[in-house]
Short mmCIF file of C-alpha atoms and ligand atoms in Angstrom, two decimals:
data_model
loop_
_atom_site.label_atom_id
_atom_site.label_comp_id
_atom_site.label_asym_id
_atom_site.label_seq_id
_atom_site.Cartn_x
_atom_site.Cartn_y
_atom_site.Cartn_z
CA UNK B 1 129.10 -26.84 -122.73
CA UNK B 2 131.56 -24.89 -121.72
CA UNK B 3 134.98 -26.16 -120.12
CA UNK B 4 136.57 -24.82 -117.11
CA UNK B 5 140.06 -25.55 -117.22
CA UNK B 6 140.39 -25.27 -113.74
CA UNK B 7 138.82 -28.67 -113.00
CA UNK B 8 140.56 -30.81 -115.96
CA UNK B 9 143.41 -33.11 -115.83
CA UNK B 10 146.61 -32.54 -117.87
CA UNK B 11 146.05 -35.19 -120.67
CA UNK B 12 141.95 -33.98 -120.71
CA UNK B 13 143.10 -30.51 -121.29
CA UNK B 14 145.79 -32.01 -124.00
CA UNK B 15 143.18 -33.79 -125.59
CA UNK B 16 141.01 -30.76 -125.70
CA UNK B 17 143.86 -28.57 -127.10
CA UNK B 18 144.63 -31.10 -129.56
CA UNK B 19 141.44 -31.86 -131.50
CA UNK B 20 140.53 -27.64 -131.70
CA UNK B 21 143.79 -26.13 -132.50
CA UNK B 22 144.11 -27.61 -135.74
CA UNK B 23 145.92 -28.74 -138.00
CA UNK B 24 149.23 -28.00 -136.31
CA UNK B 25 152.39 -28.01 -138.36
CA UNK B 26 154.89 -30.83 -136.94
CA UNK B 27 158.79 -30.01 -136.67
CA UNK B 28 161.49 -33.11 -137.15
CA UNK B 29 163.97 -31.46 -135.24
CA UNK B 30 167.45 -33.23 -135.71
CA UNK B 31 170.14 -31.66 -132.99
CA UNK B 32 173.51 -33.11 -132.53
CA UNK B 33 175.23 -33.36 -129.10
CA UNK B 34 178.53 -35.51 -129.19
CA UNK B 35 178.84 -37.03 -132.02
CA UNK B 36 175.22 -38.77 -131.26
CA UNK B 37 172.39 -37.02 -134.17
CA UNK B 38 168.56 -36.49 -132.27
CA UNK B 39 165.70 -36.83 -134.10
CA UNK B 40 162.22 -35.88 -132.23
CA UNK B 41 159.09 -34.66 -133.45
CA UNK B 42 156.85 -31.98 -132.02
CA UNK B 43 153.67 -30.27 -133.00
CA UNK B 44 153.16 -27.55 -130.13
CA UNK B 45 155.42 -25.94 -133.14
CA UNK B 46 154.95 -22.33 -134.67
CA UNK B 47 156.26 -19.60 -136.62
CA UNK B 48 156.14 -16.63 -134.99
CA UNK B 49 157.63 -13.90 -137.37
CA UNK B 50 159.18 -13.19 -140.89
CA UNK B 51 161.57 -10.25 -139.66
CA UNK B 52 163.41 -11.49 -137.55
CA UNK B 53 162.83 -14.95 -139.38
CA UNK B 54 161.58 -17.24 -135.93
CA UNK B 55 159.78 -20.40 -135.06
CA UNK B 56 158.76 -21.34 -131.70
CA UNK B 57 159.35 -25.20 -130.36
CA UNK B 58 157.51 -25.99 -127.08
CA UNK B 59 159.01 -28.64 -125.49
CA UNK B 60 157.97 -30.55 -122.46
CA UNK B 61 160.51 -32.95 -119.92
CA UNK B 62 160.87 -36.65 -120.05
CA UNK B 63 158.68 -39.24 -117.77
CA UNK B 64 161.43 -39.01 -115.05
CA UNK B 65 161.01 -35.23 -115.08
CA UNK B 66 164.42 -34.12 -116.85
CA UNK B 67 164.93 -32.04 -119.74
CA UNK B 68 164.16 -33.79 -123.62
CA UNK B 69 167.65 -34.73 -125.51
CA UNK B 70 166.18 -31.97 -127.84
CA UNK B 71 165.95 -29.01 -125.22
CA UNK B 72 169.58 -30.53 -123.74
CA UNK B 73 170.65 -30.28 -127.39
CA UNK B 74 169.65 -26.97 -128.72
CA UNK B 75 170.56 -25.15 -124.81
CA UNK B 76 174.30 -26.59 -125.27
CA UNK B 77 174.70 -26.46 -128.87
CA UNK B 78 172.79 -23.42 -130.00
CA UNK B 79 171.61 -25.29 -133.42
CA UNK B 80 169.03 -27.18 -134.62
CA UNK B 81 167.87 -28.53 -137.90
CA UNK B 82 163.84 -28.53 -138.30
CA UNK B 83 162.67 -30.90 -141.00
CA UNK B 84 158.87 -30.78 -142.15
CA UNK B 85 157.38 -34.01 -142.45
CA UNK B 86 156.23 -36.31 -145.64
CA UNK B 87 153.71 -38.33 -145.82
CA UNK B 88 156.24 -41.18 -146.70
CA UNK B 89 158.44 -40.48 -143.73
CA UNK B 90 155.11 -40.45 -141.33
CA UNK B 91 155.72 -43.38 -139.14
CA UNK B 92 159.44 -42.92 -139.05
CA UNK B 93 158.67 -38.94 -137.53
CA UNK B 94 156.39 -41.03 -135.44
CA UNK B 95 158.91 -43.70 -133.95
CA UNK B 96 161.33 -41.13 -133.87
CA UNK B 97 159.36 -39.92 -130.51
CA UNK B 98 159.71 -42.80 -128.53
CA UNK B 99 162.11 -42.04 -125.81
CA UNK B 100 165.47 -42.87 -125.54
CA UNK B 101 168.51 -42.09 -123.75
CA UNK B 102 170.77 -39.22 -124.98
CA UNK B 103 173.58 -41.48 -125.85
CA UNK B 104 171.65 -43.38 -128.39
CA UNK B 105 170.28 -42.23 -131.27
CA UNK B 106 166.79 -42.34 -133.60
CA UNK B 107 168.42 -41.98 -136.76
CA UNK B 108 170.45 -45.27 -135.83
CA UNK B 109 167.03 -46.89 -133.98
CA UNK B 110 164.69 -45.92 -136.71
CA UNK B 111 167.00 -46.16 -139.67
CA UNK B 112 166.59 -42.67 -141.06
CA UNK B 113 168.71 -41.39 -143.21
CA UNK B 114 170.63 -38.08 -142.47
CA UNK B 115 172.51 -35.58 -145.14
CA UNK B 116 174.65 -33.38 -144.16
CA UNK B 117 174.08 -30.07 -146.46
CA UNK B 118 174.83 -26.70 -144.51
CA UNK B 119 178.17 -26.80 -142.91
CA UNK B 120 177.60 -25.92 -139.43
CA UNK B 121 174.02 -27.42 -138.46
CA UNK B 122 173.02 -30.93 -137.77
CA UNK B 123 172.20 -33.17 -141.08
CA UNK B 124 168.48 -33.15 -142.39
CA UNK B 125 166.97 -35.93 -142.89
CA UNK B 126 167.21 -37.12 -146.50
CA UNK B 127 164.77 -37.17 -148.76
CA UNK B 128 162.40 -34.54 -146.54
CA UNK B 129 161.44 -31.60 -148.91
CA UNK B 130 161.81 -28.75 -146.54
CA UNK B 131 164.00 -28.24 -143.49
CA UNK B 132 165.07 -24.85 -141.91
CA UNK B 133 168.56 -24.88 -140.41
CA UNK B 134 168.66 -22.70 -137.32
CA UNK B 135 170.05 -21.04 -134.27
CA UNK B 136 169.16 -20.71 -130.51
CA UNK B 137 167.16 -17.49 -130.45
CA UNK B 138 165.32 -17.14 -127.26
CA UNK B 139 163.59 -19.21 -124.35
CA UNK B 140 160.38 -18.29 -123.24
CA UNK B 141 158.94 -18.54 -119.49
CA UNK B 142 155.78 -20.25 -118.80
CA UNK B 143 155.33 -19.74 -114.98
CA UNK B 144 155.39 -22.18 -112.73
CA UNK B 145 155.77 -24.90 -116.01
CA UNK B 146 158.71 -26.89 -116.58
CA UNK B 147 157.72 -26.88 -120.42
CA UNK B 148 160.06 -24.57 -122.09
CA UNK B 149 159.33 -22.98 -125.40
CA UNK B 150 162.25 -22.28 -128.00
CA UNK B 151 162.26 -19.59 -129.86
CA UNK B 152 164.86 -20.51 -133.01
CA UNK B 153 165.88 -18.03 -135.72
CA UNK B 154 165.73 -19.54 -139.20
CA UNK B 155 169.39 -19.00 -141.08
CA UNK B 156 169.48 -21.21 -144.07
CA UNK B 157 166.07 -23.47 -146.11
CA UNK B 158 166.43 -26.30 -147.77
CA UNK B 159 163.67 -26.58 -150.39
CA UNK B 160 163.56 -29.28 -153.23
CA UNK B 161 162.97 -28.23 -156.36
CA UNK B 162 160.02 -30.34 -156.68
CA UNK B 163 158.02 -28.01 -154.61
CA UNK B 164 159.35 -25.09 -156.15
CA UNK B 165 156.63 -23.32 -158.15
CA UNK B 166 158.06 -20.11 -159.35
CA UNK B 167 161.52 -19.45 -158.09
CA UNK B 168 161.67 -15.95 -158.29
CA UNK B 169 158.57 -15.25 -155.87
CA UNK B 170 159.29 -18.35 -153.89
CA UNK B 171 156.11 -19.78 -154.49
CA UNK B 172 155.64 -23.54 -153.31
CA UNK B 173 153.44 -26.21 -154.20
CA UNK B 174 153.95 -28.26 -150.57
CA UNK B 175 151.97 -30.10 -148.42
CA UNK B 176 153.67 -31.51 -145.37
CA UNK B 177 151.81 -33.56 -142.65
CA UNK B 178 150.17 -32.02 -139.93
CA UNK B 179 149.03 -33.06 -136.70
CA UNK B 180 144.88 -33.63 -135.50
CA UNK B 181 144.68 -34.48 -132.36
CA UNK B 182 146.23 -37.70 -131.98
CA UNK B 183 145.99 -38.43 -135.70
CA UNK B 184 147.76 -37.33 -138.47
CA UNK B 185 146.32 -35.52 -141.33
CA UNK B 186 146.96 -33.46 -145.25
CA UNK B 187 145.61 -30.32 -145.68
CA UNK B 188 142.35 -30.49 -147.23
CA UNK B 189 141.37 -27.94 -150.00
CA UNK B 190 142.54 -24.41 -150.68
CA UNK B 191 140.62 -21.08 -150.08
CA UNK B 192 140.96 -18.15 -152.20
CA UNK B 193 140.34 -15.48 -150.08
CA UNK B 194 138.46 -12.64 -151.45
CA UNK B 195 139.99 -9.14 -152.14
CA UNK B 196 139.93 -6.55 -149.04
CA UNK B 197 139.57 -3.30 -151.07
C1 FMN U 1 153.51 -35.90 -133.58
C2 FMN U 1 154.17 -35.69 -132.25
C3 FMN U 1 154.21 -34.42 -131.72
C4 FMN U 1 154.84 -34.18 -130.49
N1 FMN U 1 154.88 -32.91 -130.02
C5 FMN U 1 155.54 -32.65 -128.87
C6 FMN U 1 155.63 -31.31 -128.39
O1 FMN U 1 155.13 -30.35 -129.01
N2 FMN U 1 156.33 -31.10 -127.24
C7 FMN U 1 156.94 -32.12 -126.56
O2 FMN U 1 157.58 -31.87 -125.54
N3 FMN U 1 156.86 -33.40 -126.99
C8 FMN U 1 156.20 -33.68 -128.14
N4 FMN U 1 156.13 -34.97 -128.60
C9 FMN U 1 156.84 -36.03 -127.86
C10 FMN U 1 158.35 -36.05 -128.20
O3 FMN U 1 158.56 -36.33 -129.58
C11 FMN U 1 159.03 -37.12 -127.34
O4 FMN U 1 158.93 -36.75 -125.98
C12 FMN U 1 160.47 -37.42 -127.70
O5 FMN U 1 160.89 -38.57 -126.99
C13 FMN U 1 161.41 -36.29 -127.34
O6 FMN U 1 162.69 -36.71 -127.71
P1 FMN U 1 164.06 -36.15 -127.19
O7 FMN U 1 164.19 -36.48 -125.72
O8 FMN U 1 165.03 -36.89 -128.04
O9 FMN U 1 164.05 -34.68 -127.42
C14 FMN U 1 155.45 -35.25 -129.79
C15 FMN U 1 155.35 -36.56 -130.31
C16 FMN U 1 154.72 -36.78 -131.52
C17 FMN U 1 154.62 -38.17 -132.07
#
């Protein structure tokens, strides 16, 4: 069978997208717009290169067709804090998503706990074991799409020293949640690829 995009709906094509591009790394991103902290998860989420150090965040509008508190957030602010996600912490990311009005915030809603540990970018939330604090890079242009994707430049990581497998390579031992679909899943095992002489 072969699908011609052409002739799907928007939530068939999702679907479709969803279940093949797999697994797909989630980002907690926490911004913070007037004293009010955001917390919103998204999985169209990917980094893009080491040099300079970027991630890209795709985000979409709300139902009423205006821009996410998260887009809003990172446009007037220029910072964003992107948490990876535990599997402890997986139905709080997932709450975290439901929408709400700018004013109010998921972190109050949800009860998640914030930390405040790089002066200058919004808290991460505590007790996640990796979050990149970063800056307003670059937005992208999808034609005629009102979904915009953020590029972000990656200044500062927080890693606990849990994960932390041999400090001087930065080698980790980490396994954050990733999105299937609609589900949520771990990484299964580990390939050792072979040598490419
Ligand atoms: C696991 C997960 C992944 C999501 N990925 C995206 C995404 O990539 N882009 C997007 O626009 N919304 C995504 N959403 C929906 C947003 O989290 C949701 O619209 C949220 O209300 C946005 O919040 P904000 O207005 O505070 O930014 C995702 C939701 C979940 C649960």
């Amino acid at each position: 069978m072969v699908v011609d995009y052409n002739d799907k709906e928007l939530t068939q094509k999702y679907q479709l997208m969803a279940q093949t591009i797999i697994p797909r790394p989630i980002a907690w991103v926490v911004t913070k717009n007037d004293g009010v902290t955001n917390v919103a998860p998204f999985s169209y989420f990917m980094g893009l290169s080491s040099d300079p150090a970027t991630m890209m965040v795709s985000v979409g509008h709300k139902s009423d067709g205006t821009q996410k508190d998260t887009l809003k957030n990172i446009r007037e602010t220029k910072k964003c804090t992107i948490c990876m996600v535990d599997e402890d912490m997986l139905e709080k990311m997932h709450f975290s998503s439901k929408e709400m009005p700018s004013s109010k915030s998921e972190a109050d809603e949800f009860d998640i706990a914030l930390e405040d540990i790089v002066d200058g970018f919004p808290p991460m939330i505590k007790g996640v074991k990796s979050a990149f604090f970063c800056e307003f890079y670059q937005e992208m242009e999808l034609k005629n799409s009102k979904t915009i994707p953020l590029v972000v430049e990656i200044k500062e990581q927080y890693i606990c020293d849990e994960i932390i497998v041999d400090k001087e390579n930065m080698i980790l031992d980490y396994e954050p949640v990733a999105r299937v679909g609609k589900s949520y899943a771990l990484l299964g095992k580990k390939i050792t690829p072979p040598k490419i002489s």
